[in-house]
């Protein structure tokens, strides 16, 4: 088992005033697992707690209770070493003053390699995401949305992670570009031996890329489908309602 989330809760203070003691419970006892080599989808409406769970898994925030383990360990450093993320907003995910070579090089700076070797590595990463060496010295504003998201994916896989969290990674793109990026992610999953947690509100994207899917509502898992081909057999009313939109 690559990733295990066991009975995780998370609350935030309600901003009523300086001395307010009220809290809003965002995650209410979440348990799930991601196996090596699979893509687990999490689908739910905005505010259901999906992205909060993502931040906890990445170690950007700490859960109130419960355990999150990676490769059987709760060591956050191990988790962060083997994990990476691609966010929805590719424009704010990169420094607009950086060229593509600088963006992708960021995670490579911690590795001992000279400038020429690093450039070769960036070119290799660009090729893996379907871009050529011609993009090396372009700025973000000179790229299309799909091209910039490919750059973000190249940066995400630069450290050779085992696990990639995709937080609404295609939802800001045109539909035709979404399919291209999903195809790229499927290719990388095989070639780079990656496991994905695919967070989205788009059921069609889930059916395209995921092996299993979990339905989130108000901080709880209300339905789990362990075979994506059995998606039509969901029993929970909320899951049925989401599914009906696409039928």
Tab-separated table of C-alpha atoms in Angstrom:
chain	number	residue	atom	x	y	z
A	1	UNK	CA	0.000	0.000	0.000
A	2	UNK	CA	1.419	3.360	-1.049
A	3	UNK	CA	-0.798	5.794	0.846
A	4	UNK	CA	-3.073	5.119	3.795
A	5	UNK	CA	-5.441	7.650	5.390
A	6	UNK	CA	-7.036	6.392	8.593
A	7	UNK	CA	-9.924	8.175	10.351
A	8	UNK	CA	-8.592	11.676	9.617
A	9	UNK	CA	-10.406	14.765	10.898
A	10	UNK	CA	-9.775	18.466	10.311
A	11	UNK	CA	-11.503	21.573	11.654
A	12	UNK	CA	-10.982	25.315	11.205
A	13	UNK	CA	-11.973	28.186	13.509
A	14	UNK	CA	-15.158	29.990	12.509
A	15	UNK	CA	-14.179	33.672	11.911
A	16	UNK	CA	-16.920	35.326	13.991
A	17	UNK	CA	-14.574	37.397	16.091
A	18	UNK	CA	-11.212	37.535	17.798
A	19	UNK	CA	-12.385	35.488	20.759
A	20	UNK	CA	-14.575	33.050	18.859
A	21	UNK	CA	-14.141	29.428	19.906
A	22	UNK	CA	-16.407	27.939	17.270
A	23	UNK	CA	-15.030	25.482	14.751
A	24	UNK	CA	-16.147	24.158	11.399
A	25	UNK	CA	-15.480	20.465	10.914
A	26	UNK	CA	-14.281	20.035	7.325
A	27	UNK	CA	-13.146	16.392	7.385
A	28	UNK	CA	-15.098	13.909	9.498
A	29	UNK	CA	-13.228	10.652	9.909
A	30	UNK	CA	-11.850	10.031	6.405
A	31	UNK	CA	-10.258	6.664	5.624
A	32	UNK	CA	-8.915	5.604	2.225
A	33	UNK	CA	-5.997	3.864	0.560
A	34	UNK	CA	-4.059	4.364	-2.665
A	35	UNK	CA	-2.291	1.308	-4.048
A	36	UNK	CA	0.908	1.460	-6.056
A	37	UNK	CA	0.258	2.006	-9.749
A	38	UNK	CA	-3.402	3.006	-9.450
A	39	UNK	CA	-5.396	6.198	-9.843
A	40	UNK	CA	-7.954	6.870	-7.130
A	41	UNK	CA	-10.492	9.560	-7.906
A	42	UNK	CA	-12.153	11.789	-5.314
A	43	UNK	CA	-15.225	13.582	-6.571
A	44	UNK	CA	-17.473	16.069	-4.809
A	45	UNK	CA	-18.825	19.565	-4.967
A	46	UNK	CA	-16.866	22.638	-3.920
A	47	UNK	CA	-16.560	22.805	-0.138
A	48	UNK	CA	-16.876	19.052	0.345
A	49	UNK	CA	-13.364	18.803	1.817
A	50	UNK	CA	-11.497	17.320	-1.152
A	51	UNK	CA	-8.731	19.911	-1.374
A	52	UNK	CA	-8.336	20.039	2.402
A	53	UNK	CA	-7.595	16.326	2.349
A	54	UNK	CA	-5.077	16.949	-0.430
A	55	UNK	CA	-3.221	19.536	1.659
A	56	UNK	CA	-3.055	17.126	4.597
A	57	UNK	CA	-1.713	14.327	2.408
A	58	UNK	CA	0.990	16.632	1.049
A	59	UNK	CA	1.957	17.697	4.563
A	60	UNK	CA	1.014	21.333	3.920
A	61	UNK	CA	-1.331	21.175	6.906
A	62	UNK	CA	-1.689	18.841	9.891
A	63	UNK	CA	-4.801	16.823	10.670
A	64	UNK	CA	-6.547	17.182	14.043
A	65	UNK	CA	-6.695	13.431	14.529
A	66	UNK	CA	-6.164	10.203	12.625
A	67	UNK	CA	-3.140	8.936	10.719
A	68	UNK	CA	-1.684	9.479	7.264
A	69	UNK	CA	1.044	7.031	6.308
A	70	UNK	CA	3.147	6.679	3.177
A	71	UNK	CA	4.803	3.344	2.401
A	72	UNK	CA	3.847	2.299	5.933
A	73	UNK	CA	5.502	5.299	7.598
A	74	UNK	CA	4.078	8.494	9.108
A	75	UNK	CA	7.368	10.305	8.453
A	76	UNK	CA	6.396	13.559	6.668
A	77	UNK	CA	9.859	13.885	5.130
A	78	UNK	CA	9.530	10.501	3.439
A	79	UNK	CA	6.070	11.456	2.252
A	80	UNK	CA	7.238	14.766	0.796
A	81	UNK	CA	10.299	13.159	-0.807
A	82	UNK	CA	8.200	10.771	-2.871
A	83	UNK	CA	5.165	12.983	-3.513
A	84	UNK	CA	4.409	15.845	-5.861
A	85	UNK	CA	1.382	17.885	-6.916
A	86	UNK	CA	-0.247	19.525	-9.931
A	87	UNK	CA	-2.764	22.244	-9.070
A	88	UNK	CA	-5.746	23.613	-10.969
A	89	UNK	CA	-4.433	27.159	-11.417
A	90	UNK	CA	-1.332	26.681	-13.538
A	91	UNK	CA	-0.849	30.446	-13.911
A	92	UNK	CA	-0.405	31.057	-10.168
A	93	UNK	CA	1.599	27.827	-9.784
A	94	UNK	CA	4.591	29.301	-11.591
A	95	UNK	CA	6.653	32.462	-11.264
A	96	UNK	CA	5.658	34.648	-14.252
A	97	UNK	CA	9.196	36.077	-14.353
A	98	UNK	CA	10.773	32.639	-14.758
A	99	UNK	CA	11.459	31.003	-18.086
A	100	UNK	CA	10.383	27.405	-18.607
A	101	UNK	CA	13.897	26.112	-17.921
A	102	UNK	CA	13.897	27.875	-14.540
A	103	UNK	CA	10.402	26.625	-13.632
A	104	UNK	CA	11.225	22.986	-14.287
A	105	UNK	CA	14.706	23.335	-12.773
A	106	UNK	CA	13.378	24.453	-9.362
A	107	UNK	CA	13.052	20.954	-7.842
A	108	UNK	CA	16.326	19.878	-9.503
A	109	UNK	CA	18.408	22.478	-7.656
A	110	UNK	CA	18.638	20.215	-4.603
A	111	UNK	CA	20.355	17.554	-6.693
A	112	UNK	CA	24.069	17.731	-7.397
A	113	UNK	CA	24.406	18.419	-11.120
A	114	UNK	CA	26.085	21.124	-13.169
A	115	UNK	CA	24.180	23.609	-15.300
A	116	UNK	CA	24.600	21.664	-18.537
A	117	UNK	CA	23.418	18.419	-16.971
A	118	UNK	CA	20.432	20.209	-15.475
A	119	UNK	CA	19.552	21.645	-18.885
A	120	UNK	CA	19.680	18.159	-20.396
A	121	UNK	CA	17.380	16.890	-17.663
A	122	UNK	CA	14.883	19.710	-18.309
A	123	UNK	CA	14.882	18.955	-22.052
A	124	UNK	CA	14.215	15.292	-21.260
A	125	UNK	CA	11.324	16.260	-18.977
A	126	UNK	CA	9.870	18.550	-21.645
A	127	UNK	CA	9.947	15.698	-24.122
A	128	UNK	CA	8.168	13.434	-21.642
A	129	UNK	CA	5.259	15.873	-21.487
A	130	UNK	CA	5.123	16.380	-25.251
A	131	UNK	CA	7.013	19.670	-25.558
A	132	UNK	CA	10.215	20.368	-27.464
A	133	UNK	CA	13.476	22.081	-26.581
A	134	UNK	CA	12.081	25.195	-28.292
A	135	UNK	CA	10.084	25.933	-25.131
A	136	UNK	CA	13.117	26.185	-22.844
A	137	UNK	CA	13.424	29.947	-22.768
A	138	UNK	CA	9.804	30.976	-23.097
A	139	UNK	CA	7.908	32.782	-20.346
A	140	UNK	CA	4.540	31.531	-18.986
A	141	UNK	CA	2.591	34.257	-20.815
A	142	UNK	CA	3.983	32.944	-24.100
A	143	UNK	CA	2.376	29.536	-23.561
A	144	UNK	CA	-1.173	28.289	-23.979
A	145	UNK	CA	-3.004	26.908	-20.953
A	146	UNK	CA	-2.366	23.342	-22.032
A	147	UNK	CA	1.324	23.992	-22.667
A	148	UNK	CA	1.771	25.659	-19.279
A	149	UNK	CA	0.036	22.786	-17.493
A	150	UNK	CA	2.413	20.393	-19.289
A	151	UNK	CA	5.296	22.453	-17.900
A	152	UNK	CA	3.783	22.137	-14.405
A	153	UNK	CA	3.515	18.364	-14.877
A	154	UNK	CA	7.157	18.230	-16.033
A	155	UNK	CA	8.171	20.079	-12.867
A	156	UNK	CA	6.059	17.726	-10.760
A	157	UNK	CA	7.766	14.599	-12.087
A	158	UNK	CA	11.280	16.118	-12.024
A	159	UNK	CA	12.045	14.580	-8.629
A	160	UNK	CA	10.876	11.142	-9.819
A	161	UNK	CA	8.046	10.870	-7.288
A	162	UNK	CA	6.072	7.702	-6.608
A	163	UNK	CA	2.842	9.601	-5.951
A	164	UNK	CA	1.212	12.543	-7.708
A	165	UNK	CA	-1.714	14.501	-6.298
A	166	UNK	CA	-3.771	16.065	-9.084
A	167	UNK	CA	-6.013	18.766	-7.601
A	168	UNK	CA	-8.507	19.815	-10.306
A	169	UNK	CA	-5.531	19.565	-12.671
A	170	UNK	CA	-7.564	19.769	-15.899
A	171	UNK	CA	-10.688	21.690	-14.884
A	172	UNK	CA	-9.389	25.095	-16.043
A	173	UNK	CA	-8.593	23.834	-19.545
A	174	UNK	CA	-10.739	23.639	-22.680
A	175	UNK	CA	-12.424	20.266	-23.104
A	176	UNK	CA	-10.259	19.216	-26.069
A	177	UNK	CA	-7.099	20.147	-24.144
A	178	UNK	CA	-8.384	18.293	-21.066
A	179	UNK	CA	-8.410	15.039	-23.036
A	180	UNK	CA	-4.844	15.653	-24.231
A	181	UNK	CA	-3.619	16.235	-20.673
A	182	UNK	CA	-5.512	13.194	-19.359
A	183	UNK	CA	-3.911	11.075	-22.101
A	184	UNK	CA	-0.516	12.445	-21.085
A	185	UNK	CA	-1.173	11.567	-17.433
A	186	UNK	CA	-2.141	8.028	-18.396
A	187	UNK	CA	1.083	7.665	-20.407
A	188	UNK	CA	3.213	9.005	-17.536
A	189	UNK	CA	1.458	6.734	-15.056
A	190	UNK	CA	2.830	3.768	-16.993
A	191	UNK	CA	6.216	5.093	-18.100
A	192	UNK	CA	7.131	6.685	-14.747
A	193	UNK	CA	5.420	4.074	-12.546
A	194	UNK	CA	3.252	6.705	-10.847
A	195	UNK	CA	0.256	6.481	-8.547
A	196	UNK	CA	-2.371	9.236	-8.636
A	197	UNK	CA	-4.918	10.776	-6.320
A	198	UNK	CA	-7.190	12.633	-8.745
A	199	UNK	CA	-9.298	15.287	-6.998
A	200	UNK	CA	-12.052	16.772	-9.152
A	201	UNK	CA	-15.704	17.746	-9.491
A	202	UNK	CA	-15.814	16.360	-13.053
A	203	UNK	CA	-17.182	12.832	-13.261
A	204	UNK	CA	-16.264	12.463	-16.930
A	205	UNK	CA	-12.599	13.074	-16.135
A	206	UNK	CA	-12.838	10.474	-13.368
A	207	UNK	CA	-14.189	7.841	-15.732
A	208	UNK	CA	-11.406	8.629	-18.209
A	209	UNK	CA	-8.412	8.238	-15.913
A	210	UNK	CA	-9.366	6.588	-12.598
A	211	UNK	CA	-9.387	2.939	-11.522
A	212	UNK	CA	-11.534	3.585	-8.457
A	213	UNK	CA	-13.565	6.532	-7.194
A	214	UNK	CA	-14.722	7.924	-3.859
A	215	UNK	CA	-17.653	10.342	-3.492
A	216	UNK	CA	-17.192	13.160	-0.980
A	217	UNK	CA	-20.012	15.120	0.641
A	218	UNK	CA	-19.698	17.542	3.550
A	219	UNK	CA	-16.423	16.073	4.766
A	220	UNK	CA	-17.491	12.442	4.591
A	221	UNK	CA	-17.114	9.559	2.165
A	222	UNK	CA	-20.659	8.669	1.128
A	223	UNK	CA	-19.857	6.096	-1.560
A	224	UNK	CA	-16.851	4.137	-2.783
A	225	UNK	CA	-16.655	2.368	-6.143
A	226	UNK	CA	-13.780	-0.112	-6.330
A	227	UNK	CA	-14.194	-0.788	-10.054
A	228	UNK	CA	-14.786	2.232	-12.282
A	229	UNK	CA	-16.791	0.027	-14.667
A	230	UNK	CA	-19.361	-0.428	-11.864
A	231	UNK	CA	-19.904	3.301	-11.489
A	232	UNK	CA	-23.493	3.114	-12.712
A	233	UNK	CA	-24.364	0.878	-9.743
A	234	UNK	CA	-23.856	3.521	-7.025
A	235	UNK	CA	-26.449	3.389	-4.230
A	236	UNK	CA	-26.011	6.690	-2.364
A	237	UNK	CA	-28.508	9.371	-3.441
A	238	UNK	CA	-25.860	12.095	-3.643
A	239	UNK	CA	-23.656	9.902	-5.867
A	240	UNK	CA	-26.682	9.083	-8.026
A	241	UNK	CA	-27.462	12.778	-8.392
A	242	UNK	CA	-23.919	13.573	-9.538
A	243	UNK	CA	-23.981	10.635	-11.921
A	244	UNK	CA	-27.347	11.632	-13.410
A	245	UNK	CA	-25.874	14.903	-14.699
A	246	UNK	CA	-23.685	12.931	-17.103
A	247	UNK	CA	-26.252	10.324	-18.216
